[in-house]
PDB file of C-alpha atoms and ligand atoms in Angstrom:
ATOM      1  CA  UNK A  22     101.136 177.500  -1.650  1.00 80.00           C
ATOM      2  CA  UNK A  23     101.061 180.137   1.715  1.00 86.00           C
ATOM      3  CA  UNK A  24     104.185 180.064   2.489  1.00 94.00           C
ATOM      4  CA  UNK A  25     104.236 180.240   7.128  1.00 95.00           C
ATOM      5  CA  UNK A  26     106.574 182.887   8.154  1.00 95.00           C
ATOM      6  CA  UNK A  27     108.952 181.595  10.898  1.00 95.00           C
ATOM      7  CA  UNK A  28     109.114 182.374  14.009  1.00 93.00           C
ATOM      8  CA  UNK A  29     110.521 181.883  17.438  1.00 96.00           C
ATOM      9  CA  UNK A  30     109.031 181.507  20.943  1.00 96.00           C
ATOM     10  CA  UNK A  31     111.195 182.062  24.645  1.00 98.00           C
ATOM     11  CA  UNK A  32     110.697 179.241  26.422  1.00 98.00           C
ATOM     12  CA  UNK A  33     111.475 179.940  30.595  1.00 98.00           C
ATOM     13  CA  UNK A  34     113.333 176.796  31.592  1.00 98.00           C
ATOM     14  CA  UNK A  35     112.112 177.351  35.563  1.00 97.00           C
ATOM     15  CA  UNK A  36     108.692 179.072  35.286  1.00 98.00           C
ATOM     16  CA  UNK A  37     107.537 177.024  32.306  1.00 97.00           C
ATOM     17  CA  UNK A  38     106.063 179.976  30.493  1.00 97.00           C
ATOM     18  CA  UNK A  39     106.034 179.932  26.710  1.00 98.00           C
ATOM     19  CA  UNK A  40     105.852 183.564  24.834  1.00 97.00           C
ATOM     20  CA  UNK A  41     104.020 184.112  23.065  1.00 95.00           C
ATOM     21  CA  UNK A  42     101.268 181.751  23.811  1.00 94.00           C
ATOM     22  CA  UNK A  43      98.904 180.709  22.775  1.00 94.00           C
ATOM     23  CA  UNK A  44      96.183 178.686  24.475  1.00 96.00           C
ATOM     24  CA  UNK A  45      96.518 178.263  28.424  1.00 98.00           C
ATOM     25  CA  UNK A  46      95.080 175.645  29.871  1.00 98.00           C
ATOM     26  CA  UNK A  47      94.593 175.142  33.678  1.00 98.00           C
ATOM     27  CA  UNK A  48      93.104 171.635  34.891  1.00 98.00           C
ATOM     28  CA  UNK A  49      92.261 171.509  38.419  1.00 98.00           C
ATOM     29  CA  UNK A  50      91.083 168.360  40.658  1.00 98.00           C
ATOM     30  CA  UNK A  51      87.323 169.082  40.124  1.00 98.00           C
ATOM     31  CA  UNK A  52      88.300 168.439  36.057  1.00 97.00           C
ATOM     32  CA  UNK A  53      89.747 165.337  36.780  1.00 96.00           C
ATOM     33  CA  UNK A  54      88.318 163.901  40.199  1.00 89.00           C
ATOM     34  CA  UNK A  55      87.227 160.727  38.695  1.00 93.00           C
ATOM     35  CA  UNK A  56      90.684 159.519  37.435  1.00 96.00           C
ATOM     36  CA  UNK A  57      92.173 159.380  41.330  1.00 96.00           C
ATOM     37  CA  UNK A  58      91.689 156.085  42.764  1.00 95.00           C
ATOM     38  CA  UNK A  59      91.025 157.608  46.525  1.00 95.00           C
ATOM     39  CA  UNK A  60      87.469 159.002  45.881  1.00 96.00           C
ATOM     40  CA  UNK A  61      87.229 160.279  49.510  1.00 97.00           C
ATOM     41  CA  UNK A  62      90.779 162.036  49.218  1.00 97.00           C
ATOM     42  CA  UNK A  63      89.480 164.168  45.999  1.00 98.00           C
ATOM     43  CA  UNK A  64      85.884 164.568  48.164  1.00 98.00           C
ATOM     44  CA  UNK A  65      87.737 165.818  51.494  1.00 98.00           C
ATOM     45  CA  UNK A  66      90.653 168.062  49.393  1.00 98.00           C
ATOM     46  CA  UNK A  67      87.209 169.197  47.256  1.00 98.00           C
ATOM     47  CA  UNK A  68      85.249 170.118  50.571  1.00 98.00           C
ATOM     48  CA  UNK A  69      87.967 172.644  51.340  1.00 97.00           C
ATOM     49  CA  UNK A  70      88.015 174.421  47.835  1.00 97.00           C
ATOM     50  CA  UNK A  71      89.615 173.199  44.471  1.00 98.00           C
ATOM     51  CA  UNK A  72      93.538 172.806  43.643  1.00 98.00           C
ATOM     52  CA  UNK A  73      95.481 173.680  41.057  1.00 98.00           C
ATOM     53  CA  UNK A  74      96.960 170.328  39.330  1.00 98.00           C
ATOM     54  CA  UNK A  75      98.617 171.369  36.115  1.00 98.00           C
ATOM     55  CA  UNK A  76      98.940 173.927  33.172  1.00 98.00           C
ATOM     56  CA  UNK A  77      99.654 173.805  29.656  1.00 98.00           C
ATOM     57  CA  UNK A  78     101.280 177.057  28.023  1.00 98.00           C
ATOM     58  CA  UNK A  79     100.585 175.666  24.136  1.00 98.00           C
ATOM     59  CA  UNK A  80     102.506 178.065  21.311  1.00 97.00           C
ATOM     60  CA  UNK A  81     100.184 179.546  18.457  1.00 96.00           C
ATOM     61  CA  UNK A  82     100.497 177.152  16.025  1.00 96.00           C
ATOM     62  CA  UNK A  83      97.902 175.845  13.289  1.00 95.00           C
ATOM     63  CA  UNK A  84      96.924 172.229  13.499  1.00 96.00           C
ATOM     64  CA  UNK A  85      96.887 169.535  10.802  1.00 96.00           C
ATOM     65  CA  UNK A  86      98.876 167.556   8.461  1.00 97.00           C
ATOM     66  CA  UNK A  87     102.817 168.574   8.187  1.00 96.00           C
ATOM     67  CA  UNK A  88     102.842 171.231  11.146  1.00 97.00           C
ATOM     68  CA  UNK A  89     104.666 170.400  14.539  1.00 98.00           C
ATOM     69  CA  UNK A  90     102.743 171.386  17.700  1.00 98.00           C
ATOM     70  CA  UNK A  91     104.617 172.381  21.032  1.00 98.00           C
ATOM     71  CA  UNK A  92     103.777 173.334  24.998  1.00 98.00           C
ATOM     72  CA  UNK A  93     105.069 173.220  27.987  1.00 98.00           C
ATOM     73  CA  UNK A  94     103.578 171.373  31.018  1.00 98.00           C
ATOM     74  CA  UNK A  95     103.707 172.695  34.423  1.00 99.00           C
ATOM     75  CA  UNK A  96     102.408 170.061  37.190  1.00 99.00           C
ATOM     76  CA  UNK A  97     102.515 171.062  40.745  1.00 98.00           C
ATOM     77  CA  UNK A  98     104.122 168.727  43.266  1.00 98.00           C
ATOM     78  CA  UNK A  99     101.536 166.944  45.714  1.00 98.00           C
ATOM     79  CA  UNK A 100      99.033 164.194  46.559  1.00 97.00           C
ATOM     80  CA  UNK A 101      95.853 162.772  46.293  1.00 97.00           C
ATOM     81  CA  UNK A 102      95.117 160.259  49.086  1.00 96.00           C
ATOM     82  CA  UNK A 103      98.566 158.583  47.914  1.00 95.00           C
ATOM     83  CA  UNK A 104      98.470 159.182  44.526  1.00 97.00           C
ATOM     84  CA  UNK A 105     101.219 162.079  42.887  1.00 98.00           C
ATOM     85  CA  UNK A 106     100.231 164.673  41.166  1.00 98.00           C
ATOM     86  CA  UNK A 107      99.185 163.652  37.010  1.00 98.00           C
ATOM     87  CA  UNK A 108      97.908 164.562  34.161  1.00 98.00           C
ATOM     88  CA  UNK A 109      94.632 163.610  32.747  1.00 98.00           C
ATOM     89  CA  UNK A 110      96.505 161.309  30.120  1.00 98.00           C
ATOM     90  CA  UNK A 111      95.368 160.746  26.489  1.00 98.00           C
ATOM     91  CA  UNK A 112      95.887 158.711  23.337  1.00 98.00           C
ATOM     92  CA  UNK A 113      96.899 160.251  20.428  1.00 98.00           C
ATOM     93  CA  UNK A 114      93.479 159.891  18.193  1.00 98.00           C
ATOM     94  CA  UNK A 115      95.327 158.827  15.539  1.00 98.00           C
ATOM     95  CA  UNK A 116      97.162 156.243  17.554  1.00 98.00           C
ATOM     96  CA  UNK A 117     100.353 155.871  15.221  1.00 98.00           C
ATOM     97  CA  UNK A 118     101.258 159.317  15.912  1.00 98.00           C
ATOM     98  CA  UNK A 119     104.395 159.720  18.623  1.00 98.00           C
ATOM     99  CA  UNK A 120     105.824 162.379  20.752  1.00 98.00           C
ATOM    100  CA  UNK A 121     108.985 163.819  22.600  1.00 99.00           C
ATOM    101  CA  UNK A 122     108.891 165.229  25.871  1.00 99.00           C
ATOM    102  CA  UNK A 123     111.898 167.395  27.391  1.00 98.00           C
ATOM    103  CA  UNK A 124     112.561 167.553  31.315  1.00 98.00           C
ATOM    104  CA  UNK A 125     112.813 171.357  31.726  1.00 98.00           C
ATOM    105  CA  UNK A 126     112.837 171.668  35.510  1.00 98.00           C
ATOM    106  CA  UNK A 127     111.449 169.094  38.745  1.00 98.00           C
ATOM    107  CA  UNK A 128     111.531 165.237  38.532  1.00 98.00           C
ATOM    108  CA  UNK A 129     108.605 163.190  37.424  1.00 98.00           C
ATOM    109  CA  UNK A 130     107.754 159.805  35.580  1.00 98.00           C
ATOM    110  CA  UNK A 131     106.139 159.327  32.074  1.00 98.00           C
ATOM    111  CA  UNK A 132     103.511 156.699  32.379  1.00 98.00           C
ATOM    112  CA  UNK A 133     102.687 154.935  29.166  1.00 98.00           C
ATOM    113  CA  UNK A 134      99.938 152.432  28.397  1.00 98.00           C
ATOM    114  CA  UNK A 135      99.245 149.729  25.184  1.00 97.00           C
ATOM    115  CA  UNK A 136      95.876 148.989  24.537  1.00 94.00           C
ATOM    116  CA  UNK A 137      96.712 145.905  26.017  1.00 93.00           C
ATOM    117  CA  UNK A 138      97.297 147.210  29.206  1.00 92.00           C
ATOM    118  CA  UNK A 139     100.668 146.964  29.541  1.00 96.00           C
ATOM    119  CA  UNK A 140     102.275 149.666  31.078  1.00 97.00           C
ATOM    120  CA  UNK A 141     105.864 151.547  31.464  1.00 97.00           C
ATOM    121  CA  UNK A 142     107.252 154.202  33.158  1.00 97.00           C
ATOM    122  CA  UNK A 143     110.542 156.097  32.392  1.00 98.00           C
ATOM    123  CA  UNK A 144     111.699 158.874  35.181  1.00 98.00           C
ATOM    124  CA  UNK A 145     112.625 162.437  33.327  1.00 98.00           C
ATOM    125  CA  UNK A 146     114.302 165.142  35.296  1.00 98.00           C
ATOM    126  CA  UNK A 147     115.847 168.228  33.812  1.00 98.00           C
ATOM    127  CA  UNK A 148     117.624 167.282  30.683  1.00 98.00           C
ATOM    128  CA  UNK A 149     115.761 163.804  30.079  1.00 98.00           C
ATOM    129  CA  UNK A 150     114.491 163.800  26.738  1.00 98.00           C
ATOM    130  CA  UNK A 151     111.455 161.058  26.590  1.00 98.00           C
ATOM    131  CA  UNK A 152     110.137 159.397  23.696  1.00 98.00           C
ATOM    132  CA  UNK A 153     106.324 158.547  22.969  1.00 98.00           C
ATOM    133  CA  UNK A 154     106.518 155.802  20.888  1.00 98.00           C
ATOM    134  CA  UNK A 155     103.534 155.567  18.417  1.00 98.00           C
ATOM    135  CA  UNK A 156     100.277 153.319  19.837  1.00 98.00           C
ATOM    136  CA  UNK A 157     100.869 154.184  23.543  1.00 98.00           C
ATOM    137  CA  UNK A 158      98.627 156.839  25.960  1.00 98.00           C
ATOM    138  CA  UNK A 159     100.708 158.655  27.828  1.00 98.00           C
ATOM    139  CA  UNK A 160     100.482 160.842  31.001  1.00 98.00           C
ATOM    140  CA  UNK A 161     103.056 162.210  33.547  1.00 98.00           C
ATOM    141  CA  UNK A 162     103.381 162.680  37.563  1.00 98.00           C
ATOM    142  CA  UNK A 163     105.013 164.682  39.733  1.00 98.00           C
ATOM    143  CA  UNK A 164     107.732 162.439  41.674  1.00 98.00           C
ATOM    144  CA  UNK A 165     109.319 165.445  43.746  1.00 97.00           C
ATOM    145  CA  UNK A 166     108.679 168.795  45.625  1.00 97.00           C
ATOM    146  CA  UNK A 167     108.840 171.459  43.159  1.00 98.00           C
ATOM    147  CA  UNK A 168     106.930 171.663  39.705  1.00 98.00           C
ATOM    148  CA  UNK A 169     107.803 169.209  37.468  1.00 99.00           C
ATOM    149  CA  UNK A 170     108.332 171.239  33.928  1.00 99.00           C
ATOM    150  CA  UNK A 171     108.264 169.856  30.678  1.00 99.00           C
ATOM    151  CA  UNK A 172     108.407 170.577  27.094  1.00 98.00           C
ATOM    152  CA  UNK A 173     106.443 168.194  24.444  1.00 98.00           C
ATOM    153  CA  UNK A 174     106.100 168.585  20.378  1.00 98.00           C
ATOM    154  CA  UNK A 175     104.012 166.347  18.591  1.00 98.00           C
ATOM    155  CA  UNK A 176     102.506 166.260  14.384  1.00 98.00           C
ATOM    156  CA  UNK A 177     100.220 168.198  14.061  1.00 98.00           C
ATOM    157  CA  UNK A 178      97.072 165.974  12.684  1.00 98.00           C
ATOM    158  CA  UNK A 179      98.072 163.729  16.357  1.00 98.00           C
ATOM    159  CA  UNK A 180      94.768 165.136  17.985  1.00 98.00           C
ATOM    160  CA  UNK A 181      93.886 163.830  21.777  1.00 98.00           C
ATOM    161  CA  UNK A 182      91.871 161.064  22.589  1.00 98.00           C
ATOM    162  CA  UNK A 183      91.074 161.493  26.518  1.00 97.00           C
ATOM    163  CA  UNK A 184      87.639 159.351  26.730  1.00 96.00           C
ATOM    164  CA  UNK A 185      89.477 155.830  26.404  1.00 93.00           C
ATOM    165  CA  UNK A 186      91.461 156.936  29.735  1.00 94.00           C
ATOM    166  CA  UNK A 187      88.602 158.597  31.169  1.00 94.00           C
ATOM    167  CA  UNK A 188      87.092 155.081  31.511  1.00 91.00           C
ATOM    168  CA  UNK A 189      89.014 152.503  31.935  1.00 87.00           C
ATOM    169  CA  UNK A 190      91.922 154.537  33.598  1.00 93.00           C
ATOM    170  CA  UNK A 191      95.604 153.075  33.846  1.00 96.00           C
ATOM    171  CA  UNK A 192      96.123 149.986  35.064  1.00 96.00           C
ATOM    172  CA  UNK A 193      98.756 151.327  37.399  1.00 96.00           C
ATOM    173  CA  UNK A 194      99.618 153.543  39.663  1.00 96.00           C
ATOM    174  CA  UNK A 195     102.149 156.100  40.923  1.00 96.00           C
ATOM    175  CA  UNK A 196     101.917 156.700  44.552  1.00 96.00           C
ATOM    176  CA  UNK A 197     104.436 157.814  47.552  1.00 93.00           C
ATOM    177  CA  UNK A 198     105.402 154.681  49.894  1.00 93.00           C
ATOM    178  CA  UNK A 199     108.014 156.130  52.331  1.00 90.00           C
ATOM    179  CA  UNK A 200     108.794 158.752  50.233  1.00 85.00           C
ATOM    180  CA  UNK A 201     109.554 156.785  47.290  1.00 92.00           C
ATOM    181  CA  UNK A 202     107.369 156.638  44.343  1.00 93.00           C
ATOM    182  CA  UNK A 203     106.732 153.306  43.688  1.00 96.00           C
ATOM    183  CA  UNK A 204     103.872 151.759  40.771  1.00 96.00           C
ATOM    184  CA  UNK A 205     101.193 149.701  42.191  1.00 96.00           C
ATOM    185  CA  UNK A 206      98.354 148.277  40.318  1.00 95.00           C
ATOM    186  CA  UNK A 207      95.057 150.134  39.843  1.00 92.00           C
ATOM    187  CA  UNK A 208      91.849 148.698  41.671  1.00 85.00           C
ATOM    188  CA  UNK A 209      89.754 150.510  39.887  1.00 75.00           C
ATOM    189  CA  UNK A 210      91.193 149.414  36.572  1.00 73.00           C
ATOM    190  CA  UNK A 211      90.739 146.038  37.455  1.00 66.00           C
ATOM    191  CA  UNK A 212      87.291 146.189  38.797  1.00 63.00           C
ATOM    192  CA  UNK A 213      86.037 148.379  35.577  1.00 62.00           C
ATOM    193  CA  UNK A 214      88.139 145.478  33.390  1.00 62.00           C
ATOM    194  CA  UNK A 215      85.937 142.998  35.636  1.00 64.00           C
ATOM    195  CA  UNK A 216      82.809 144.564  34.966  1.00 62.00           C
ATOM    196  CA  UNK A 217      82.919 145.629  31.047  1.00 60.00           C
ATOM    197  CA  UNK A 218      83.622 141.680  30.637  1.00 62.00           C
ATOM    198  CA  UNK A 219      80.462 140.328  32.571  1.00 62.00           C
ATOM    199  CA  UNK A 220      78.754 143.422  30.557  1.00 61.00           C
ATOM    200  CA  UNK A 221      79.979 142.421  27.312  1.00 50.00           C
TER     201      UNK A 221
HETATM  202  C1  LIG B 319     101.174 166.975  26.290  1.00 91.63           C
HETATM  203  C2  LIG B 319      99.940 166.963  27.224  1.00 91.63           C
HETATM  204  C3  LIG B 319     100.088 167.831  28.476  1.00 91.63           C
HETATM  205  C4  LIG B 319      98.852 167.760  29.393  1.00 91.63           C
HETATM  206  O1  LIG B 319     101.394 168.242  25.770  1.00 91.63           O
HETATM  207  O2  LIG B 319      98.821 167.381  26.482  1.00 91.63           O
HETATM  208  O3  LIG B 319     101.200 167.403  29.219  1.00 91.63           O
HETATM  209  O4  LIG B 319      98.391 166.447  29.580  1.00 91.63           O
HETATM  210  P1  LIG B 319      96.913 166.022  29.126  1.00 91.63           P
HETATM  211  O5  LIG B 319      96.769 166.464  27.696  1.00 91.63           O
HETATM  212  O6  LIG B 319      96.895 164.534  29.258  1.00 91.63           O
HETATM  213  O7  LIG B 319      95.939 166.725  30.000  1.00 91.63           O
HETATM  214  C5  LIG B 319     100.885 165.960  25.192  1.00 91.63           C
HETATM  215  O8  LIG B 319     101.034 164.785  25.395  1.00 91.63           O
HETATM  216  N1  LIG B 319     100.398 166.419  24.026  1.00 91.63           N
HETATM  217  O9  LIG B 319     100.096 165.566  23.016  1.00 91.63           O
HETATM  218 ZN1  LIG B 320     100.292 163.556  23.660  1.00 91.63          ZN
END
């Protein structure tokens, strides 16, 4: 057996920064234009140049079997028509593989979604430490005005389903009604649910 030499990373509570790092990912809207529900809010903000939505400082860790991966999430505060700031949102691709998320700076909400469509939401804020049960997809928002900063670790051999959200989206959503986010359901959930069952 290789036995992994330990090691520790410095994790920046307010800047989200993980060092050393390893992969950096940066989505912007143009990734993820599909997954707003106000089309011609994403065309008009697109018309003027692209935005920044989120990035994911991951540490340099080996997948698979018995290792624990970890990142930090950094998602900028704003809107989309009147939809906050997300993620793109994911199952696990092995489904019965969970997750814990730690609020490092900002205010947000983790969104989770059964296959069956049912959905919750639980608000983090520095200090809330959020669990990802098994089974559920799983994506956050950005409730407040600064960047909501997170921490997440999850096994190793989890991998990232992204497709299954990529088309049939969740079924609710988070938007800003006088200033308070508030979950309303998803049109365009229920008009691709509509459609798939006079396809199929
Ligand atoms: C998180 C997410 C991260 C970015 O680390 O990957 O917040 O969200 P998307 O992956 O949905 O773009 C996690 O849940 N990892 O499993
Ligand atoms: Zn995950």
């Amino acid at each position: 057996m290789d036995l992994m030499e330990p090691f520790a990373s410095e994790v920046d509570f307010s800047r989200g920064v993980i060092e050393p790092v390893g992969d950096v990912i940066q989505r912007h809207l143009s990734d993820m234009s599909g997954m707003y529900a106000d089309a011609d809010a994403v065309d008009r903000i697109l018309s003027q140049g692209d935005r920044l939505i989120y990035e994911v400082y991951a540490a340099d860790l080996p997948e698979g079997e018995g290792q624990v991966l970890y990142c930090t999430t950094i998602l900028y505060p704003g809107r989309v028509g009147e939809e906050l700031h997300m993620t793109k949102g994911h199952f696990h691709a092995q489904r019965d593989r969970a997750e814990v998320y730690l609020g490092l700076a900002g205010e947000g909400y983790l969104l989770l979604q059964a296959d069956d469509g049912t959905v919750r939401s639980v608000p983090m804020r520095s200090g809330t430490a959020a669990y990802v049960p098994p089974h559920w997809a799983h994506r956050t928002v950005n409730t407040g005005d600064e960047p909501f900063i997170f921490f997440a670790a999850w096994p190793g051999d989890a991998g990232h389903d992204y497709g299954t959200i990529e088309e049939t989206g969740f079924a609710k959503l988070l938007v800003a009604r006088d200033g308070e986010p508030t979950l309303v359901d998803n049109p365009k959930a229920e008009s691709m649910r509509n459609r798939r069952q006079t396809d199929g």
